[in-house]
PDB file of C-alpha atoms in Angstrom:
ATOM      1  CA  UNK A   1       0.626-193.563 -47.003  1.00 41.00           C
ATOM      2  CA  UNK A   2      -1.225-191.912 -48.946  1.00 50.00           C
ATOM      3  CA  UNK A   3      -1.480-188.332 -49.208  1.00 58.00           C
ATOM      4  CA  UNK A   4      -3.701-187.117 -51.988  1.00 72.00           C
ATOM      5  CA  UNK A   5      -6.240-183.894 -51.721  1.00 85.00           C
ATOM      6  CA  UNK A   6      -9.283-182.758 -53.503  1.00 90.00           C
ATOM      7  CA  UNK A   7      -8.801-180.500 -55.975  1.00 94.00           C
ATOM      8  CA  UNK A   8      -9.077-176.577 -55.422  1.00 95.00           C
ATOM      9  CA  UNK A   9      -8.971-173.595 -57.576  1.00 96.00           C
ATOM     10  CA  UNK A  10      -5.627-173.379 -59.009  1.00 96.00           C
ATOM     11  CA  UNK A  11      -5.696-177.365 -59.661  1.00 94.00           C
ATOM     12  CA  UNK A  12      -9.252-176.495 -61.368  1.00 95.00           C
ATOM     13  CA  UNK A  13      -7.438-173.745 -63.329  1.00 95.00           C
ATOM     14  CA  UNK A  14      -4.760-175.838 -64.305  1.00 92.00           C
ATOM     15  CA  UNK A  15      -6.798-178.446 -65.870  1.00 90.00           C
ATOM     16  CA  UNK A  16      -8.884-175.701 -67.628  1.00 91.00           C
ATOM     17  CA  UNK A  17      -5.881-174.283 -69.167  1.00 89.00           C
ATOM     18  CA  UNK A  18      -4.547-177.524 -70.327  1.00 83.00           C
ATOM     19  CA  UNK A  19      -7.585-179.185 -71.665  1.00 84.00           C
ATOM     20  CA  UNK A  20      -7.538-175.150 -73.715  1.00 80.00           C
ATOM     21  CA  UNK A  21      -3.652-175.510 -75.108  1.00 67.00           C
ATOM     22  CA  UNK A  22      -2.995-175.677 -78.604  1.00 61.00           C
ATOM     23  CA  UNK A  23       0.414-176.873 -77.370  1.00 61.00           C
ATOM     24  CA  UNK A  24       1.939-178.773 -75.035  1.00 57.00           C
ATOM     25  CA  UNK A  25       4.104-177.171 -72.044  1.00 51.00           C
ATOM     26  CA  UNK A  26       7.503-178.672 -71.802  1.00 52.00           C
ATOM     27  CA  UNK A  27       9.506-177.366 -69.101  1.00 53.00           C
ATOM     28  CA  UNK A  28      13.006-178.940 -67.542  1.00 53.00           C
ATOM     29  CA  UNK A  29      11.883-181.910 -65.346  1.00 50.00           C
ATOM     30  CA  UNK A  30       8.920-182.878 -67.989  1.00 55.00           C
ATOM     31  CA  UNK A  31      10.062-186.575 -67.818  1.00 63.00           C
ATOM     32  CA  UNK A  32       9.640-186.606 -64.534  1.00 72.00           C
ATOM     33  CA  UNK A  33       7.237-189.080 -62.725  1.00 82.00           C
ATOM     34  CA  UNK A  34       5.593-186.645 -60.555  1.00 83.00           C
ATOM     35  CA  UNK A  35       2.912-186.688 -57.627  1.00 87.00           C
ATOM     36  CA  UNK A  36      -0.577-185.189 -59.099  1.00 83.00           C
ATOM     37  CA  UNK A  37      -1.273-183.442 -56.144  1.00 86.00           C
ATOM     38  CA  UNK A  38       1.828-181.540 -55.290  1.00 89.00           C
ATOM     39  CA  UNK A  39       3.265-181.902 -58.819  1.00 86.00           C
ATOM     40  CA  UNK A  40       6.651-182.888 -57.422  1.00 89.00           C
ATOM     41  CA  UNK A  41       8.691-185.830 -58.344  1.00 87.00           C
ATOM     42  CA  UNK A  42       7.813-189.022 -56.791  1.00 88.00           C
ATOM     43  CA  UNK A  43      10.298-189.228 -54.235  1.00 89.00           C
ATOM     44  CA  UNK A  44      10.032-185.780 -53.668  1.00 90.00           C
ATOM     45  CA  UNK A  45       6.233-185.373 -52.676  1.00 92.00           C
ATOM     46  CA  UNK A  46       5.288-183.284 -49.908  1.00 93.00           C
ATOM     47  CA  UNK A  47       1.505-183.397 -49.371  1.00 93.00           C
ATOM     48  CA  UNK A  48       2.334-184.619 -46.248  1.00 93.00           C
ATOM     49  CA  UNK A  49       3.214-181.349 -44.857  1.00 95.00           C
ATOM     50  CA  UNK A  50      -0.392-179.788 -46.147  1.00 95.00           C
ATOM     51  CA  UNK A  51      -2.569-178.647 -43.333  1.00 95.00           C
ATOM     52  CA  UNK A  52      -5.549-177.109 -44.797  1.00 96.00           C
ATOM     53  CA  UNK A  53      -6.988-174.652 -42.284  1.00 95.00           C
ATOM     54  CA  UNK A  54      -9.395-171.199 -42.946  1.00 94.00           C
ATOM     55  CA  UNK A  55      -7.814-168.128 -43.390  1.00 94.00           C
ATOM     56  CA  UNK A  56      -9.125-164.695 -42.212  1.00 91.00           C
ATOM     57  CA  UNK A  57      -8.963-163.208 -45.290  1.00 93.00           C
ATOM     58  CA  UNK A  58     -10.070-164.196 -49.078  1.00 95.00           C
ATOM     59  CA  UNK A  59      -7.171-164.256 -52.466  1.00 97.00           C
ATOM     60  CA  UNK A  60      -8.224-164.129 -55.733  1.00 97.00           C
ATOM     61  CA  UNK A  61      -4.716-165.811 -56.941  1.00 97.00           C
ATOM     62  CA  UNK A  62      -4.038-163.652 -60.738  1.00 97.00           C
ATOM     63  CA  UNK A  63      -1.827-166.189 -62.683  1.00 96.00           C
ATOM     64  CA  UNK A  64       0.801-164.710 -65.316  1.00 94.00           C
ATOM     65  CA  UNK A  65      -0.086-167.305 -68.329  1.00 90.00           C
ATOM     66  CA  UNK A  66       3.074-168.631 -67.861  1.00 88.00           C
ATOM     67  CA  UNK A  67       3.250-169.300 -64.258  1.00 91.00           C
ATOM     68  CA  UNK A  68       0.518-172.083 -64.229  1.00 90.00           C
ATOM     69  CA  UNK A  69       2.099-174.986 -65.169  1.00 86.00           C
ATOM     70  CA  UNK A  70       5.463-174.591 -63.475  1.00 87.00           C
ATOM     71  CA  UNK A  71       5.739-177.104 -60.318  1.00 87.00           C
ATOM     72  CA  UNK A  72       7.954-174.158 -59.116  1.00 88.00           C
ATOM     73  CA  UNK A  73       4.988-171.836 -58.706  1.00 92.00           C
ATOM     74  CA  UNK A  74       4.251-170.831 -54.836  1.00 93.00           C
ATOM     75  CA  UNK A  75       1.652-169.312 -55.246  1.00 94.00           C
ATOM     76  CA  UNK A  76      -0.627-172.720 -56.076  1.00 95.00           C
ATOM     77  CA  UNK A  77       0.635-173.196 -51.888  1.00 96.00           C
ATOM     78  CA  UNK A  78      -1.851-170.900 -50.822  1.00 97.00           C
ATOM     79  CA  UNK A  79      -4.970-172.540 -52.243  1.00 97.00           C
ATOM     80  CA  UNK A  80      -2.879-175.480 -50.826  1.00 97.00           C
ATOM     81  CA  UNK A  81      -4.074-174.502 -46.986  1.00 97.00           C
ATOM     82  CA  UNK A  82      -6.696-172.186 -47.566  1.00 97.00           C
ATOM     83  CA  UNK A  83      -8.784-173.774 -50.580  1.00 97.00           C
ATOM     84  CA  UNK A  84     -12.109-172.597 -49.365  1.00 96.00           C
ATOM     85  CA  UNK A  85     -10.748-168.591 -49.440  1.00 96.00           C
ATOM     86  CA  UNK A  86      -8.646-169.209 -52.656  1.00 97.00           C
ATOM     87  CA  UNK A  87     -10.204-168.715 -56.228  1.00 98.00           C
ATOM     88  CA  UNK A  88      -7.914-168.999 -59.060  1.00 98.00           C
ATOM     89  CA  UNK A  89      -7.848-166.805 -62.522  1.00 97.00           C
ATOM     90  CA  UNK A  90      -5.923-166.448 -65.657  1.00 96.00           C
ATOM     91  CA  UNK A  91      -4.673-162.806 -66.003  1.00 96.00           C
ATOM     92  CA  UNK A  92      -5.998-161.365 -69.392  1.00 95.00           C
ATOM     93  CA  UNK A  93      -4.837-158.133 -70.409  1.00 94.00           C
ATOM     94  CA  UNK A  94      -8.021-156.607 -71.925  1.00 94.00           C
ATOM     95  CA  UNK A  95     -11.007-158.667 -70.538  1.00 91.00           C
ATOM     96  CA  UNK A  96     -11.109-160.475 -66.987  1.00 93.00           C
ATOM     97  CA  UNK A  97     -12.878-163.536 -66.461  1.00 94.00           C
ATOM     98  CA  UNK A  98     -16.770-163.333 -66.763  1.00 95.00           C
ATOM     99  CA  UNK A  99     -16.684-165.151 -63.643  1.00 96.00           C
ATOM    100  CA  UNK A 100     -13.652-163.004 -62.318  1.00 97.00           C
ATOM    101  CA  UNK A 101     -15.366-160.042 -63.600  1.00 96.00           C
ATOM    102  CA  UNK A 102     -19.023-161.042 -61.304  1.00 96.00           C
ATOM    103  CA  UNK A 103     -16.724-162.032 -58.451  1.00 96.00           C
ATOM    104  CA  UNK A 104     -15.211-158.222 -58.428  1.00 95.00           C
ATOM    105  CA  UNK A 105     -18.305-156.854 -58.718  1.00 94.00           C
ATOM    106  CA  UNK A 106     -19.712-158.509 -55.950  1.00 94.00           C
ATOM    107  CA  UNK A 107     -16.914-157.641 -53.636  1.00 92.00           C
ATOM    108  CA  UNK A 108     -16.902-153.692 -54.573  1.00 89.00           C
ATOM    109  CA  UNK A 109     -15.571-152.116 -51.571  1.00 87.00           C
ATOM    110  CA  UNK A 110     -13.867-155.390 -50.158  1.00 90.00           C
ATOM    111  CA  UNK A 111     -11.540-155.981 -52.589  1.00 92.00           C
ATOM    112  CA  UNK A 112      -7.947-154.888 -52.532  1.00 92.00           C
ATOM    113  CA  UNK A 113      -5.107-155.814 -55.303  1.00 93.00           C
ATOM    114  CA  UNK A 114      -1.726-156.629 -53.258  1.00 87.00           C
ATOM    115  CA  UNK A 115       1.321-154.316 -55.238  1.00 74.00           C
ATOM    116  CA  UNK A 116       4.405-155.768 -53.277  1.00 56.00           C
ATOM    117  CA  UNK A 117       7.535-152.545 -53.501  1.00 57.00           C
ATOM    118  CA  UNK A 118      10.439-154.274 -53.976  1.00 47.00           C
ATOM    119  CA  UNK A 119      13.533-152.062 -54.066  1.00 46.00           C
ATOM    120  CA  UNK A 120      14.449-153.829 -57.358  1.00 41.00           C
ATOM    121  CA  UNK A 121      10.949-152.013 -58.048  1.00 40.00           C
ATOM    122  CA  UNK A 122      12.493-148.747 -56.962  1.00 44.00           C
ATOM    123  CA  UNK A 123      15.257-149.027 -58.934  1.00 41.00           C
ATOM    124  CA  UNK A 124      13.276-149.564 -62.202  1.00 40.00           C
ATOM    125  CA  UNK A 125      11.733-146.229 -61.053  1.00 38.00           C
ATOM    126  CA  UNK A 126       8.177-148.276 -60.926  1.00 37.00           C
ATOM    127  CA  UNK A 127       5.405-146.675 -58.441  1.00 39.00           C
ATOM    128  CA  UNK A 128       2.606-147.389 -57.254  1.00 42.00           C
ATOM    129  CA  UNK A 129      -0.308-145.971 -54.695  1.00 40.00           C
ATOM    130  CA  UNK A 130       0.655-146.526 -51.298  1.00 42.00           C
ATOM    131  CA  UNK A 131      -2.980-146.956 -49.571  1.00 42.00           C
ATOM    132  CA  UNK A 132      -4.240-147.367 -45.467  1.00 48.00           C
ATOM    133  CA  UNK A 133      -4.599-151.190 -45.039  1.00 54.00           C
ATOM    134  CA  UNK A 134      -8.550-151.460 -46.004  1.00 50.00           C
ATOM    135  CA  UNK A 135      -9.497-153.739 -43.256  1.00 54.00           C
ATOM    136  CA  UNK A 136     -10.975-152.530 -40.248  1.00 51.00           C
ATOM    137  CA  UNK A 137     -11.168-154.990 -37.052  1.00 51.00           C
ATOM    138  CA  UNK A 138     -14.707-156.116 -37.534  1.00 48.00           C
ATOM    139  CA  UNK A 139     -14.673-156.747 -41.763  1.00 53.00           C
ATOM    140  CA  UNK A 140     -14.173-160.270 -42.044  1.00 65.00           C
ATOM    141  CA  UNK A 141     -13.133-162.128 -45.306  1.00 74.00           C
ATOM    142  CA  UNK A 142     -11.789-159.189 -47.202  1.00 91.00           C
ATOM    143  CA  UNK A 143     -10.439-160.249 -50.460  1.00 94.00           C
ATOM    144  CA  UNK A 144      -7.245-159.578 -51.412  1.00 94.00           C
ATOM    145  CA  UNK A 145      -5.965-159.980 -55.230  1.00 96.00           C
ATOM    146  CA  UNK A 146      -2.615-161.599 -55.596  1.00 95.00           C
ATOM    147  CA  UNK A 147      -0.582-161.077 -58.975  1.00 93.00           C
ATOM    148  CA  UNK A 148       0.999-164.650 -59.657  1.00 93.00           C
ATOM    149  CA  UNK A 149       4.370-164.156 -61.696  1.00 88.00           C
ATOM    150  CA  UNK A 150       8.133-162.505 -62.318  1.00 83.00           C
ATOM    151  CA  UNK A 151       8.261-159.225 -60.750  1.00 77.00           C
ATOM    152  CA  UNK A 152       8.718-158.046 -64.474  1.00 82.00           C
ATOM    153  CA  UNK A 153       5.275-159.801 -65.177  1.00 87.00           C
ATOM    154  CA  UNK A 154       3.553-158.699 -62.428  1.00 85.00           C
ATOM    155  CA  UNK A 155       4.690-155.080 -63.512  1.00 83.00           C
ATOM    156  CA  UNK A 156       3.202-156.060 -66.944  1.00 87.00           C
ATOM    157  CA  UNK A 157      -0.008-157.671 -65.354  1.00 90.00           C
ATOM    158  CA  UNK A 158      -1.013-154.477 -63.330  1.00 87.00           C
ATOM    159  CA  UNK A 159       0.218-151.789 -65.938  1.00 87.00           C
ATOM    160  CA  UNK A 160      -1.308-153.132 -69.193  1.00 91.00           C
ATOM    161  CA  UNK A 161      -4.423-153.584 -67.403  1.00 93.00           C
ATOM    162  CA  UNK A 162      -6.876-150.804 -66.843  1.00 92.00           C
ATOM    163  CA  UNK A 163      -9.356-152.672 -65.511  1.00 93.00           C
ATOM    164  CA  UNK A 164      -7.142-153.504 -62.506  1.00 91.00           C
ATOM    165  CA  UNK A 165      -6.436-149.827 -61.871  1.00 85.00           C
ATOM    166  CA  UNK A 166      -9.746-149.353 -60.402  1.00 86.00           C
ATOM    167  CA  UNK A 167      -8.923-151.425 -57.923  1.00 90.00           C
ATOM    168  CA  UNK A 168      -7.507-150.134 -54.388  1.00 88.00           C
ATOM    169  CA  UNK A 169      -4.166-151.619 -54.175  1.00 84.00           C
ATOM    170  CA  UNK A 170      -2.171-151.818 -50.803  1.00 81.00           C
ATOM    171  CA  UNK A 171       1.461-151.498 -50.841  1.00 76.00           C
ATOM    172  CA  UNK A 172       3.441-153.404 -48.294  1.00 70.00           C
ATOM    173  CA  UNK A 173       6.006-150.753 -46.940  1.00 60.00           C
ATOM    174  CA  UNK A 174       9.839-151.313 -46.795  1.00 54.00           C
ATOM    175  CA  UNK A 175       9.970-151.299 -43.369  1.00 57.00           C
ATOM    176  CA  UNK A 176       7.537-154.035 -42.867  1.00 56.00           C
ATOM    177  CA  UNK A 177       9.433-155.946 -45.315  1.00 56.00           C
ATOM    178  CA  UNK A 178      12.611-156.044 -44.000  1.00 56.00           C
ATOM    179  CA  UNK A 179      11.076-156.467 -40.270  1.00 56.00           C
ATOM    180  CA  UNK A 180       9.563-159.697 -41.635  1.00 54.00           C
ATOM    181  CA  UNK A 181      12.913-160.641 -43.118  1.00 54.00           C
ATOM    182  CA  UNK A 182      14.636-160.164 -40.331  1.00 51.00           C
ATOM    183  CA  UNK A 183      12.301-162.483 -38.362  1.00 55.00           C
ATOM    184  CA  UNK A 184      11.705-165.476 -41.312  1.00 55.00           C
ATOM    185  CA  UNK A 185      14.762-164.842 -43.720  1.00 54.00           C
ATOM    186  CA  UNK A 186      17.990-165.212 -45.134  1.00 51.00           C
ATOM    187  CA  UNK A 187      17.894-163.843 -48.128  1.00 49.00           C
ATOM    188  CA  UNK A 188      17.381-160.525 -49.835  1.00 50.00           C
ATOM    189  CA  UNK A 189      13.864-157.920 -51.073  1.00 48.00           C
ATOM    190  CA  UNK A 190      13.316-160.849 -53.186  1.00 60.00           C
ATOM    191  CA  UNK A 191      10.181-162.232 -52.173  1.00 77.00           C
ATOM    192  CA  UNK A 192       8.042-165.216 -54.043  1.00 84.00           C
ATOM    193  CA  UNK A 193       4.300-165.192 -54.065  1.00 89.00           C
ATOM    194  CA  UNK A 194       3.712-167.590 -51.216  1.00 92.00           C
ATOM    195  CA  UNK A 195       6.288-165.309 -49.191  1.00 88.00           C
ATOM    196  CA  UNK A 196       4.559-162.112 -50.018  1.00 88.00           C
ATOM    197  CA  UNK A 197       0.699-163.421 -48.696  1.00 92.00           C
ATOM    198  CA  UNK A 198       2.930-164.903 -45.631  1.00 91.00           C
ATOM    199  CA  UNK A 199       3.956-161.156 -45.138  1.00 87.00           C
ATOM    200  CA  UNK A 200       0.624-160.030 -45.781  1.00 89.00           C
ATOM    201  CA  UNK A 201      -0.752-161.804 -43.224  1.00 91.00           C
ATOM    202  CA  UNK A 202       1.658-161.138 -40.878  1.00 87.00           C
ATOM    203  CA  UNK A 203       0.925-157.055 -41.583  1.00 84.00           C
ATOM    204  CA  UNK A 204      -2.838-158.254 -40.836  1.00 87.00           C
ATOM    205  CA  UNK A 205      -1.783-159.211 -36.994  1.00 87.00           C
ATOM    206  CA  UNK A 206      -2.587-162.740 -37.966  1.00 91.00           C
ATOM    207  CA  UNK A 207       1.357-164.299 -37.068  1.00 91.00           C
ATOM    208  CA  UNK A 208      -0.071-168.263 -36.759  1.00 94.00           C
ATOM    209  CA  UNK A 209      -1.410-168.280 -40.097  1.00 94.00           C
ATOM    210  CA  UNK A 210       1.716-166.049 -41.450  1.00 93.00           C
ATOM    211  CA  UNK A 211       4.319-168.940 -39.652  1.00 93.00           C
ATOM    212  CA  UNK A 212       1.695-171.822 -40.833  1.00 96.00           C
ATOM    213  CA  UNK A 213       2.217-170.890 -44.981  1.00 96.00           C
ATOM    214  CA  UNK A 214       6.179-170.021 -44.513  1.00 92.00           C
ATOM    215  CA  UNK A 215       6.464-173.007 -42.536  1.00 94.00           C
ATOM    216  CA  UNK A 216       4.926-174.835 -45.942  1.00 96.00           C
ATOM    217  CA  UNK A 217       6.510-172.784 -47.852  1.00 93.00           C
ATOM    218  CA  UNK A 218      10.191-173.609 -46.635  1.00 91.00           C
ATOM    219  CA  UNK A 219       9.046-177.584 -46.994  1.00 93.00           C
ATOM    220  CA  UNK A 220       8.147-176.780 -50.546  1.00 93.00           C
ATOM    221  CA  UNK A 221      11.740-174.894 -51.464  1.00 89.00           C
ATOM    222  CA  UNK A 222      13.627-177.682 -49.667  1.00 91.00           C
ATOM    223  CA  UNK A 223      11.482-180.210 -51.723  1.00 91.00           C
ATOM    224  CA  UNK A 224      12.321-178.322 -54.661  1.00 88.00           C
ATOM    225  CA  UNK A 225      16.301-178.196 -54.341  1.00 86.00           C
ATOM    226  CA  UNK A 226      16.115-181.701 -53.300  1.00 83.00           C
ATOM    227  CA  UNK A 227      14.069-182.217 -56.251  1.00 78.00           C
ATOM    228  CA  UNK A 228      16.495-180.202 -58.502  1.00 75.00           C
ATOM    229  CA  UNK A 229      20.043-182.267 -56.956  1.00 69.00           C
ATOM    230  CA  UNK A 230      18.826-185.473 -57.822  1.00 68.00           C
ATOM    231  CA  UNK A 231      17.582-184.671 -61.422  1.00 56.00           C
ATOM    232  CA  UNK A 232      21.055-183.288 -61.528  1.00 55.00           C
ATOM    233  CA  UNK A 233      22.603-186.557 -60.110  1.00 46.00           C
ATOM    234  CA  UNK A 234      20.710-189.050 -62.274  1.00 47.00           C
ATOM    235  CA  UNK A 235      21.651-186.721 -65.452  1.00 38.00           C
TER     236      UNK A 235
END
């Protein structure tokens, strides 16, 4: 059957920062005959699992430079099921997108940058603003700017660039983190991108479309590891 999707922002990105390379990336798995849609192996292909739908809130996904082109990356899941409320950048230290920069001018006052607190964060001795949630109930699309990398990169992202300090930034507290844990999780403060806007929208009240990207996001990891044992297998 076949499964393929149009293209949305991040796949845009992706081919903008390619056709841009002075080099080629080579990461483990670069021999790999892989689906073009969900960059997976072959055999391990899961655009069957992708049920676009419209989210309540906008992302402005923020990729790390070195994030893009890794068939790891969770963060490409969100433009995944919400392409129409997804636009995808490259994260410049010094000077923003022209059309990132018009985008955040427009959306002055509706704009917030998510700053996940880890307690790996806390330990560093890394702070950050802790802010009300800027969404009342009758705001709709509100645009929230998700930092697409390490923790250690995301750390870099958002303190080597001023022009992202203007920017209100929400802080998801510890005790809604380990509540969501609790509920979805196995494993430690250690979230990944797609995890973090599952959280995010979970803070927002909106639990369907919180379970809907964990749900894909759990196909995804599986995919992955299965993805990983059989490389491992045919080495």
């Amino acid at each position: 059957m076949d499964h393929k999707h149009p293209l949305h922002s991040v796949d845009l990105l992706r081919t903008k920062c390619r056709s841009r390379a002075q080099r080629p990336f080579i990461a483990r798995g670069a021999n790999a005959v892989r689906c073009p849609s969900c960059m997976m192996a072959e055999f391990a292909c899961f655009c069957a699992y992708r049920e676009p739908r419209q989210a309540a809130v906008d992302f402005i996904l923020l990729f790390h430079r070195d994030e893009i082109y890794k068939p790891t990356n969770s963060g490409r899941l969100i433009a995944d099921l919400y392409p129409e409320n997804t636009r995808a950048f490259l994260w410049d230290r010094t000077q923003p997108d022209e059309e990132l920069s018009k985008l955040l001018e427009a959306k002055k006052g509706q704009c917030t940058l998510l700053f996940p607190n880890t307690e790996t964060a806390q330990q560093q001795g890394r702070t950050t603003r802790t802010l009300p949630l800027p969404i009342s109930e009758n705001q709709h699309n509100h645009t929230f700017i998700i930092l697409d990398g390490t923790w250690k990169q995301a750390s870099k992202m958002f303190h080597q660039s001023e022009w992202l300090k203007d920017i209100p930034h929400f802080e998801i507290n510890s005790q809604a983190q380990r509540s969501f844990l609790v509920r979805h999780s196995g494993h430690d403060m250690q979230f990944a991108t797609a995890e973090v806007v599952a959280l995010l929208l979970d803070s927002l009240g909106h639990e369907k479309q919180s379970k809907h990207l964990l749900h894909y996001y759990q196909r995804f990891n599986q995919h992955c590891l299965a993805s990983r044992k059989r490389g491992n297998t045919d080495a």
